[in-house]
């Protein structure tokens, strides 16, 4: 299960290994911030409060766009963070503005 907290909609949805957090949010009508879908705008930034180890490692785009401290705290880019296994994940959309 994945708990997604968008800008105003929160939902618990089925996990989909191989897809990104953003893909899954949009498919389930969760109002997730996004613009570029290529790892540059950071509008899809989210805090993973549970299940960080269920996601594939950060991409080069995430290392470029996010500060090391953000990655350490569990921030990821929703358009880059690929779900790798079916365990529980909680992701909260947190844009900068
Ligand atoms: S949508 Fe722009 S960084 Fe993810």
Short mmCIF file of C-alpha atoms and ligand atoms in Angstrom, two decimals:
data_model
loop_
_atom_site.label_atom_id
_atom_site.label_comp_id
_atom_site.label_asym_id
_atom_site.label_seq_id
_atom_site.Cartn_x
_atom_site.Cartn_y
_atom_site.Cartn_z
CA UNK A 1 0.00 0.00 0.00
CA UNK A 2 1.07 3.55 -0.62
CA UNK A 3 -0.27 6.47 1.37
CA UNK A 4 -0.16 9.55 -0.82
CA UNK A 5 -0.75 13.01 0.59
CA UNK A 6 -1.21 15.50 -2.22
CA UNK A 7 -1.95 19.19 -1.95
CA UNK A 8 -5.51 18.60 -0.79
CA UNK A 9 -6.28 14.94 -1.50
CA UNK A 10 -4.92 12.04 0.54
CA UNK A 11 -5.41 8.45 -0.54
CA UNK A 12 -4.25 4.96 0.24
CA UNK A 13 -3.62 3.16 -3.03
CA UNK A 14 -2.16 -0.09 -4.32
CA UNK A 15 1.60 -0.20 -4.79
CA UNK A 16 2.87 -0.47 -8.36
CA UNK A 17 6.48 -1.52 -8.57
CA UNK A 18 8.21 -0.02 -11.61
CA UNK A 19 6.20 3.21 -11.54
CA UNK A 20 7.14 6.53 -9.99
CA UNK A 21 5.38 8.11 -7.03
CA UNK A 22 4.12 10.81 -9.41
CA UNK A 23 2.76 8.23 -11.90
CA UNK A 24 0.86 6.52 -9.12
CA UNK A 25 -0.47 9.77 -7.67
CA UNK A 26 -1.77 11.01 -11.03
CA UNK A 27 -3.29 7.66 -11.90
CA UNK A 28 -5.22 7.74 -8.62
CA UNK A 29 -6.37 11.37 -8.91
CA UNK A 30 -4.22 12.66 -6.08
CA UNK A 31 -3.44 16.34 -6.71
CA UNK A 32 0.35 16.12 -6.71
CA UNK A 33 2.39 19.13 -7.74
CA UNK A 34 4.45 18.65 -10.89
CA UNK A 35 5.53 20.44 -14.00
CA UNK A 36 8.58 19.12 -15.82
CA UNK A 37 8.46 15.36 -14.99
CA UNK A 38 12.21 15.33 -15.72
CA UNK A 39 13.69 16.06 -12.33
CA UNK A 40 14.37 19.77 -12.70
CA UNK A 41 11.43 21.81 -11.34
CA UNK A 42 11.10 20.04 -7.95
CA UNK A 43 7.38 20.77 -7.74
CA UNK A 44 6.87 17.05 -7.20
CA UNK A 45 9.23 17.03 -4.21
CA UNK A 46 7.96 14.85 -1.40
CA UNK A 47 8.94 13.64 2.01
CA UNK A 48 8.95 9.88 2.37
CA UNK A 49 7.93 9.31 5.97
CA UNK A 50 7.69 5.53 5.69
CA UNK A 51 9.20 2.96 3.33
CA UNK A 52 12.16 4.83 1.86
CA UNK A 53 13.78 1.42 1.34
CA UNK A 54 10.87 0.40 -0.91
CA UNK A 55 12.06 2.96 -3.47
CA UNK A 56 14.89 2.62 -5.97
CA UNK A 57 17.98 4.69 -5.21
CA UNK A 58 17.87 8.43 -6.06
CA UNK A 59 18.55 9.25 -9.71
CA UNK A 60 21.29 11.61 -10.96
CA UNK A 61 18.55 14.25 -11.38
CA UNK A 62 17.65 13.96 -7.70
CA UNK A 63 21.30 14.26 -6.67
CA UNK A 64 21.55 17.39 -8.84
CA UNK A 65 18.31 19.03 -7.70
CA UNK A 66 18.10 18.13 -4.01
CA UNK A 67 20.56 19.06 -1.29
CA UNK A 68 22.40 16.14 0.35
CA UNK A 69 20.60 17.00 3.61
CA UNK A 70 17.22 16.75 1.91
CA UNK A 71 18.03 13.28 0.57
CA UNK A 72 19.21 12.27 4.02
CA UNK A 73 15.99 13.50 5.59
CA UNK A 74 13.96 11.42 3.14
CA UNK A 75 13.00 13.97 0.50
CA UNK A 76 12.65 12.62 -3.04
CA UNK A 77 11.36 13.87 -6.37
CA UNK A 78 8.06 12.18 -7.10
CA UNK A 79 8.73 12.04 -10.84
CA UNK A 80 12.03 10.25 -10.27
CA UNK A 81 11.39 8.01 -7.28
CA UNK A 82 10.56 4.56 -8.65
CA UNK A 83 8.76 2.08 -6.43
CA UNK A 84 10.77 -1.12 -6.35
CA UNK A 85 8.81 -3.37 -4.00
CA UNK A 86 5.34 -3.74 -2.60
CA UNK A 87 5.90 -2.74 1.03
CA UNK A 88 4.20 0.23 2.66
CA UNK A 89 5.23 3.72 1.63
CA UNK A 90 3.98 7.07 2.85
CA UNK A 91 4.78 10.08 0.66
CA UNK A 92 3.79 13.67 1.39
CA UNK A 93 3.99 16.20 -1.44
CA UNK A 94 6.03 19.15 -0.18
CA UNK A 95 6.86 21.76 -2.76
CA UNK A 96 9.10 24.68 -1.85
CA UNK A 97 6.38 27.28 -2.37
S1 LIG B 1 7.93 17.21 -11.95
FE1 LIG B 1 9.60 18.54 -12.11
S2 LIG B 1 11.08 17.63 -10.80
FE2 LIG B 1 9.45 16.24 -10.78
#
